[in-house]
mmCIF file of C-alpha atoms in Angstrom:
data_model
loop_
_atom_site.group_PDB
_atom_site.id
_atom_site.type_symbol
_atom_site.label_atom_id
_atom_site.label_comp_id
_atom_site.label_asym_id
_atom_site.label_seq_id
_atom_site.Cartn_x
_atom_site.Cartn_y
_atom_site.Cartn_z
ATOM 1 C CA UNK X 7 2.683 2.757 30.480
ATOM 2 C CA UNK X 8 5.167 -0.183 30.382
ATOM 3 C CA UNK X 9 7.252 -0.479 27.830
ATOM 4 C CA UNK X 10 6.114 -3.891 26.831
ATOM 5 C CA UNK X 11 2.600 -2.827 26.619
ATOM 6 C CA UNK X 12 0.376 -3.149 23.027
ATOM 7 C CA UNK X 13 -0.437 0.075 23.443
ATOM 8 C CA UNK X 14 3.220 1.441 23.409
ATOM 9 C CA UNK X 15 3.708 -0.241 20.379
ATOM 10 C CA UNK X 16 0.791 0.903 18.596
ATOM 11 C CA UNK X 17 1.187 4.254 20.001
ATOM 12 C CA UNK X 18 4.807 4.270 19.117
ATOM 13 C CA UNK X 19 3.678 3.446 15.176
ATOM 14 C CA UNK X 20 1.122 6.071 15.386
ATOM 15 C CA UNK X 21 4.038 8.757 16.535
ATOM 16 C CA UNK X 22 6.347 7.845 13.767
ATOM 17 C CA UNK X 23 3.389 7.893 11.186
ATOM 18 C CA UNK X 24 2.983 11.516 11.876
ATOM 19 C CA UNK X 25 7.178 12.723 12.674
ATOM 20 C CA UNK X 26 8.470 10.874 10.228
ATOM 21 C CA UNK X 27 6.617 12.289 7.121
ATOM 22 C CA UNK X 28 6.829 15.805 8.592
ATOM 23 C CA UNK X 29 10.644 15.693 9.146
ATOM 24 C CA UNK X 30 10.845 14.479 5.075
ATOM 25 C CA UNK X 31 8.352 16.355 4.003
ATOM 26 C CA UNK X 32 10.832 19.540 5.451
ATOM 27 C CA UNK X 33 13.578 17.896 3.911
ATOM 28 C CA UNK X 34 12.073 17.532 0.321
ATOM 29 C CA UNK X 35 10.800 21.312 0.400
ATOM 30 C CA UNK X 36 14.440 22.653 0.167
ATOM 31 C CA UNK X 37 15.195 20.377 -2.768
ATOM 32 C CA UNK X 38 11.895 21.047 -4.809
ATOM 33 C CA UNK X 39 9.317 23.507 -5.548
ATOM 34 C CA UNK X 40 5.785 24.112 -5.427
ATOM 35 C CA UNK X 41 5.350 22.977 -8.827
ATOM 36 C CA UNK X 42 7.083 19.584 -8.074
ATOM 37 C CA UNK X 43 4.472 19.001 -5.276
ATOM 38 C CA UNK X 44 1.982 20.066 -7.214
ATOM 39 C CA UNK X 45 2.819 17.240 -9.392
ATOM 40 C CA UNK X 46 3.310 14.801 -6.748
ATOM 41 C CA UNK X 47 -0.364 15.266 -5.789
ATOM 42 C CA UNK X 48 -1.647 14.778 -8.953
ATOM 43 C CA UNK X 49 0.111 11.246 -9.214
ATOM 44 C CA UNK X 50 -0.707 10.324 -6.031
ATOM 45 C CA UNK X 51 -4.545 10.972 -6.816
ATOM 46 C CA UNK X 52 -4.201 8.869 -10.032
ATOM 47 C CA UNK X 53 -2.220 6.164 -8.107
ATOM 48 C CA UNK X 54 -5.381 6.323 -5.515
ATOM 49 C CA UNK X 55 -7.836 5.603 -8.406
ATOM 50 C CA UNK X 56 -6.162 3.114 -10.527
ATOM 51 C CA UNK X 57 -4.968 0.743 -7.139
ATOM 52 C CA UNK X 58 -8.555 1.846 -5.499
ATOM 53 C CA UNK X 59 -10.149 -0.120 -8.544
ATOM 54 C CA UNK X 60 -7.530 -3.133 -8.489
ATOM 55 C CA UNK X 61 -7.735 -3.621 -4.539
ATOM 56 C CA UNK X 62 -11.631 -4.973 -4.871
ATOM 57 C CA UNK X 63 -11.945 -4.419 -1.314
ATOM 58 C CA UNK X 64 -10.002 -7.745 -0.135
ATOM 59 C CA UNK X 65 -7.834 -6.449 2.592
ATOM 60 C CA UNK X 66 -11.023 -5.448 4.830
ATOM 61 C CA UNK X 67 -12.543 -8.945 3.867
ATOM 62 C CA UNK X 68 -9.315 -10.314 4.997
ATOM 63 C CA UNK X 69 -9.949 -9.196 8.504
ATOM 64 C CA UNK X 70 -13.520 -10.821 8.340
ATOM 65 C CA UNK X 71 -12.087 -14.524 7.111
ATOM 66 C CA UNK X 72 -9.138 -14.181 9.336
ATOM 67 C CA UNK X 73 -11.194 -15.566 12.067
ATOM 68 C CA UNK X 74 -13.577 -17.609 10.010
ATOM 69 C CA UNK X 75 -11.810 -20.805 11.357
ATOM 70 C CA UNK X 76 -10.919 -20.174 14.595
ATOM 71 C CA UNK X 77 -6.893 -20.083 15.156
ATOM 72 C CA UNK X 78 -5.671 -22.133 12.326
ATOM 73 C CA UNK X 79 -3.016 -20.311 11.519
ATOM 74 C CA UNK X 80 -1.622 -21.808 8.248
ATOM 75 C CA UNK X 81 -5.698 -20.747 6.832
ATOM 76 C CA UNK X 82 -5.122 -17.157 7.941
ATOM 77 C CA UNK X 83 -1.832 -16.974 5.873
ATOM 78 C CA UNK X 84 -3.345 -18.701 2.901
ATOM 79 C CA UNK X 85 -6.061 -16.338 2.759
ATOM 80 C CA UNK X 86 -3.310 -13.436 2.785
ATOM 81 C CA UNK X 87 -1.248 -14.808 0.193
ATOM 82 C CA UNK X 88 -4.111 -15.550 -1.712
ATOM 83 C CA UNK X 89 -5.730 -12.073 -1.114
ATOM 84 C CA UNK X 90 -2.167 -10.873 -1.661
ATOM 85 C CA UNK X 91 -1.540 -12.505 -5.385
ATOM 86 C CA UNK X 92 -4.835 -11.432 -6.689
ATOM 87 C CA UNK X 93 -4.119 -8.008 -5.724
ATOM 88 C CA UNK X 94 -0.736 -7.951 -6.814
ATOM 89 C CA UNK X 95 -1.530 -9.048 -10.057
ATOM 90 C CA UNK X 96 -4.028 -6.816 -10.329
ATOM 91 C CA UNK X 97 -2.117 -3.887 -10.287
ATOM 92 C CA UNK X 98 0.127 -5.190 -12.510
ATOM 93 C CA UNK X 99 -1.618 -5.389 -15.318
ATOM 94 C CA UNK X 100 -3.146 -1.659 -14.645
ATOM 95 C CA UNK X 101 0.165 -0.595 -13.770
ATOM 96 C CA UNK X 102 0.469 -2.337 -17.631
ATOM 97 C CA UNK X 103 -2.272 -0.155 -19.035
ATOM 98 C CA UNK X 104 -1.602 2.873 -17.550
ATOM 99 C CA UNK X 105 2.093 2.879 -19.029
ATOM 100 C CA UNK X 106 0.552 1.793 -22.427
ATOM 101 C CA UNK X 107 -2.091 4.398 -22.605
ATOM 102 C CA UNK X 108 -0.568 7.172 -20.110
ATOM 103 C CA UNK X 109 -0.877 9.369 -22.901
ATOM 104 C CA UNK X 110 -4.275 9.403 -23.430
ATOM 105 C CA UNK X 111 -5.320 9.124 -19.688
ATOM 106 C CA UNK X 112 -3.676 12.218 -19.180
ATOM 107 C CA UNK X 113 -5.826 13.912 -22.184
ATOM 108 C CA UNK X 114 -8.667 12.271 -21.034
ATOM 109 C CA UNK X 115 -8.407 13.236 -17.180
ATOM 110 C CA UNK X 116 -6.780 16.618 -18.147
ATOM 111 C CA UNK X 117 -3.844 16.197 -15.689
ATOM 112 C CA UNK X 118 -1.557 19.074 -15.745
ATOM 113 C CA UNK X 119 1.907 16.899 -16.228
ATOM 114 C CA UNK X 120 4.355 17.647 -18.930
ATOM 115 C CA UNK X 121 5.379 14.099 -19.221
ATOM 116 C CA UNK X 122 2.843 11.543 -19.157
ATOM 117 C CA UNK X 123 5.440 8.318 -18.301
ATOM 118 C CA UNK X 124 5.768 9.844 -14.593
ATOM 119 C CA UNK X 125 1.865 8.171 -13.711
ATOM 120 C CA UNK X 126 3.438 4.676 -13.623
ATOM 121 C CA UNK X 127 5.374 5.729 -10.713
ATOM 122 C CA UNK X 128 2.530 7.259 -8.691
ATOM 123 C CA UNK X 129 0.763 4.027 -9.324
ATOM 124 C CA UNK X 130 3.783 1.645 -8.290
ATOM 125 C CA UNK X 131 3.560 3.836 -5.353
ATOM 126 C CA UNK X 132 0.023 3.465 -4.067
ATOM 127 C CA UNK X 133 0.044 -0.040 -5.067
ATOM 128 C CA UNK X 134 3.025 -1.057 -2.935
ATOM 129 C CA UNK X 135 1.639 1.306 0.132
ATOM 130 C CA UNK X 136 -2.030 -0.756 -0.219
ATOM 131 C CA UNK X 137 -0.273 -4.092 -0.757
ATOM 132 C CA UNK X 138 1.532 -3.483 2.335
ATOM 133 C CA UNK X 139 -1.949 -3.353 4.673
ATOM 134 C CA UNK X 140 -1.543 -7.104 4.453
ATOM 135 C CA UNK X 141 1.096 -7.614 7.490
ATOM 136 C CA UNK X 142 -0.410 -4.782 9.062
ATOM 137 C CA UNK X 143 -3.852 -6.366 9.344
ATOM 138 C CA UNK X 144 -1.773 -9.809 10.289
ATOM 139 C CA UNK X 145 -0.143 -8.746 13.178
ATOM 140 C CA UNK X 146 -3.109 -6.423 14.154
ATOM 141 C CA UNK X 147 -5.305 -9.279 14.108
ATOM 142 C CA UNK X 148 -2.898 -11.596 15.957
ATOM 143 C CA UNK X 149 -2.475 -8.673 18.435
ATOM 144 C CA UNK X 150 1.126 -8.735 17.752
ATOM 145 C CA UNK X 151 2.292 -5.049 18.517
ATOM 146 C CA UNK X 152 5.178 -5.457 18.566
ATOM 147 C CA UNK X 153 5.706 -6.973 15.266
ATOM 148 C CA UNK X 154 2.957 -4.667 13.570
ATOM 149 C CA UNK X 155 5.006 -1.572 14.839
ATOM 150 C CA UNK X 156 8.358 -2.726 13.812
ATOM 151 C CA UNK X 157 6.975 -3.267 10.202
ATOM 152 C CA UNK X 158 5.067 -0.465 10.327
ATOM 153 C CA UNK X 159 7.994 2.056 11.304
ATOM 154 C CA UNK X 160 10.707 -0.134 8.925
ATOM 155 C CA UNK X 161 8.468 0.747 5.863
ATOM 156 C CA UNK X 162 8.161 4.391 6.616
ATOM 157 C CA UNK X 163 11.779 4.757 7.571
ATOM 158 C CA UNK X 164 13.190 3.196 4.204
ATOM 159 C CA UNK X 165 10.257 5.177 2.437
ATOM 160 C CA UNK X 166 12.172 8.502 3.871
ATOM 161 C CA UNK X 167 15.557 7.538 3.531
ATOM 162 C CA UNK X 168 15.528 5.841 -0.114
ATOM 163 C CA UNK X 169 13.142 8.844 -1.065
ATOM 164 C CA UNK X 170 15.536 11.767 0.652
ATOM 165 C CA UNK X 171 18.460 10.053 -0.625
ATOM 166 C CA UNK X 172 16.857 10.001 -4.680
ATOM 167 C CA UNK X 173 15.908 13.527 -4.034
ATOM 168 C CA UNK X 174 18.922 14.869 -3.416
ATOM 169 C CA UNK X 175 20.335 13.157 -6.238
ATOM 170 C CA UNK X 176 17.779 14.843 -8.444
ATOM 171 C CA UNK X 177 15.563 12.761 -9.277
ATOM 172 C CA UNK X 178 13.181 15.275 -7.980
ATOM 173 C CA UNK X 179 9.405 13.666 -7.805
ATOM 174 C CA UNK X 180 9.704 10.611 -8.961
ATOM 175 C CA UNK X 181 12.445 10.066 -6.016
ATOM 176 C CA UNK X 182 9.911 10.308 -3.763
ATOM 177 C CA UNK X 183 7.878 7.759 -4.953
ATOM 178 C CA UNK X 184 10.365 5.337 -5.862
ATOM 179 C CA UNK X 185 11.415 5.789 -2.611
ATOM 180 C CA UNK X 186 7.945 4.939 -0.803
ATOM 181 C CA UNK X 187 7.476 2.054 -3.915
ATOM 182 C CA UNK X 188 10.967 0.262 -2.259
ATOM 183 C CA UNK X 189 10.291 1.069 1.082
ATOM 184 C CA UNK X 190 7.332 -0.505 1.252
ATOM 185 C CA UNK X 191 8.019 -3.636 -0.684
ATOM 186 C CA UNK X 192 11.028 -4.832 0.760
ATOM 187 C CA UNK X 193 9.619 -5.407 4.479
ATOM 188 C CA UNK X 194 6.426 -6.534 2.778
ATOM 189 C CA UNK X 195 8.145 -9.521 0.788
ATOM 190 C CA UNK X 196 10.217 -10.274 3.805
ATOM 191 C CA UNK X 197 7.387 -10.368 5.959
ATOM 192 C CA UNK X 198 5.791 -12.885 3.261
ATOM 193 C CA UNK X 199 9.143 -14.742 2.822
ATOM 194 C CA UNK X 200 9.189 -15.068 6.233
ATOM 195 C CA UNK X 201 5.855 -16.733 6.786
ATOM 196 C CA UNK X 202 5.832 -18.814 3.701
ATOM 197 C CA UNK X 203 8.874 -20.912 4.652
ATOM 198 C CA UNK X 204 6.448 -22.065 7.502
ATOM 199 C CA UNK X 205 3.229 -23.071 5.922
ATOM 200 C CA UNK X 206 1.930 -25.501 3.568
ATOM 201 C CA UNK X 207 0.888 -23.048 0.715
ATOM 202 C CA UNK X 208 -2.017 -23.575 -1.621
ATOM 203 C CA UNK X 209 -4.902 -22.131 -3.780
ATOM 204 C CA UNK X 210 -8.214 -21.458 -2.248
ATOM 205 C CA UNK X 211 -10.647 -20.835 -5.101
ATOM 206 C CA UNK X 212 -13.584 -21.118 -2.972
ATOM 207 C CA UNK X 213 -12.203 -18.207 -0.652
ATOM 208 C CA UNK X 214 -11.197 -16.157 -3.423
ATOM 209 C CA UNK X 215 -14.508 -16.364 -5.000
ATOM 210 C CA UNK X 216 -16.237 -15.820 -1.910
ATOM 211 C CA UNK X 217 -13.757 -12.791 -0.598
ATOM 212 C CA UNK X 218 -14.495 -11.568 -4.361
ATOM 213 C CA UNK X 219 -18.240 -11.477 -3.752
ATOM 214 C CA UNK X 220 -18.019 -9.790 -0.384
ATOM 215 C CA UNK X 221 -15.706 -7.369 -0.913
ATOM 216 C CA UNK X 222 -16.979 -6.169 -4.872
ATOM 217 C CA UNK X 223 -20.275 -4.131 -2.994
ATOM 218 C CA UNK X 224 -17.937 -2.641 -0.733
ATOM 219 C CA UNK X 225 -15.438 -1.707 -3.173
ATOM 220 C CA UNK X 226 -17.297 1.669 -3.942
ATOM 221 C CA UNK X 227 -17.332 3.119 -0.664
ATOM 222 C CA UNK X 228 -13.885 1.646 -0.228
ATOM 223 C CA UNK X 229 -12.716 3.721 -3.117
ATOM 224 C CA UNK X 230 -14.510 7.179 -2.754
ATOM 225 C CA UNK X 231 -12.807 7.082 0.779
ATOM 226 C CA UNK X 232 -9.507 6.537 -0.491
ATOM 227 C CA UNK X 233 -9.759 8.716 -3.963
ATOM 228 C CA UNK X 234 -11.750 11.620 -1.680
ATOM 229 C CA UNK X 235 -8.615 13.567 0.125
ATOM 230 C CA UNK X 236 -6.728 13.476 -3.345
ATOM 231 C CA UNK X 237 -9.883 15.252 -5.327
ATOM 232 C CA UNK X 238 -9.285 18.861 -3.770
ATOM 233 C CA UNK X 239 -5.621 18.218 -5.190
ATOM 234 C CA UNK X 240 -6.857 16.975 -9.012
ATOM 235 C CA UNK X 241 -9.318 20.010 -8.853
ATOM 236 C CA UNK X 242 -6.586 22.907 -8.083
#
C-alpha cells in the first residue's frame, strides 16, 4: 500500500482511534479508581442524551445536501456552517439548562454522583466530540484523506494529552473530559477558521428548514444508537 494512498490515511485514523484511547485509558487507571470511571460513564451517558436531542440529526443530512449542487464548493461550506451554528447553539442553551437544573436531573434520572455540577462537563464533552463530525464528513466527502486523518488524529492526540496532563494534576474525572472538550474544539474552530476566510458566508433559511425537516424523523433512531452503548453503564 503506498504511502500516499486514501486508504493509508483512513486506515492510519482508524489505528490511532483504537491505540490512542487504549494507551490513555492505561494511563488514567493508575491515577483513578473504579469509582471515578464509574462516574465518567455515567456523564458520558447523560452527555449522549442531552447532545443526542440537540444534534436533530443534521450532520447525516449534511452528507445528503453536500452534493445537492454538484461541486460548488462555497454551498457545501455554507451548509456546514449553517448546520454547524444551529447545532452549536443548541447545545448551548441545554448545556444552559442542564447547569441550571443539574440538581434535579440528577433526582429525577437517579444518577449516582455526589455532586451534581460535574454533568455540565460530560455534556461540553459530547457536544464538542459531535460538533467535531463536521470536518470529518467534509474531508470524507471531498475524499480528502489526508486532511480527514490529520484532523482526525490532532483531535484525539490533544484529547489524550490535555486530559493525561489534568489528570495528573488531580483534577481526576472532570480532567478527562475537559481534556476531550479542548481537544476537540481547537482543530474544529481552526478547521472552520480556516475555510471561512475563503468563502462568501451567509444564511440559508431555506436549507436549514429543509435539513430540519429531514433530519427531525431520523433523529430517533439517530439517538437510540448513540444513547444505546451508554445504557448498560446508567443501569449498573
Amino acid at each position: 500500500m503506498k504511502l500516499n494512498h486514501p486508504a493509508f490515511f483512513y486506515l492510519t485514523s482508524n489505528v490511532a482511534r483504537m491505540f490512542i484511547p487504549f494507551i490513555t485509558l492505561a494511563i488514567f487507571a493508575r491515577f483513578l479508581n473504579q469509582s471515578d470511571f464509574g462516574v465518567l460513564a455515567l456523564l458520558q451517558a447523560y452527555g449522549s442524551f442531552s447532545v443526542g436531542i440537540c444534534m436533530l440529526g443534521l450532520p447525516l443530512v449534511f452528507e445528503r445536501q453536500f452534493f445537492k449542487n454538484g461541486k460548488d464548493e462555497q454551498y457545501r461550506f455554507n451548509i456546514l456552517l449553517n448546520f454547524f451554528i444551529l447545532n452549536l447553539l443548541l447545545g448551548l442553551i441545554t448545556g444552559y439548562l442542564t447547569h441550571l437544573y443539574s440538581k434535579e436531573i440528577v433526582t429525577f434520572a437517579k444518577l449516582n454522583i455526589t455532586d451534581q455540577n460535574l454533568l455540565i462537563h460530560g455534556h461540553w464533552s459530547l457536544l464538542a466530540t459531535n460538533l467535531a463530525q463536521y470536518p470529518l464528513l467534509f474531508y470524507k466527502n471531498k475524499e480528502l484523506a489526508r486532511n480527514y486523518a490529520i484532523q482526525e488524529v490532532i483531535g484525539l492526540a490533544l484529547s489524550s494529552v490535555i486530559g493525561i496532563l489534568l489528570v495528573i494534576n488531580d483534577f481526576g474525572v472532570v480532567g478527562i473530559l475537559h481534556g476531550t472538550t479542548f481537544g476537540r474544539t481547537v482543530p474544529t474552530f481552526l478547521f472552520l477558521i480556516s475555510h471561512f476566510r475563503s468563502n462568501s458566508n451567509s444564511f440559508l433559511f431555506h436549507e436549514l428548514v429543509e435539513g430540519i425537516k429531514i433530519g427531525l424523523p431520523m433523529s430517533p433512531r439517530i439517538f437510540f444508537s448513540v444513547v444505546n452503548p451508554h445504557l448498560d453503564k446508567y443501569l449498573l
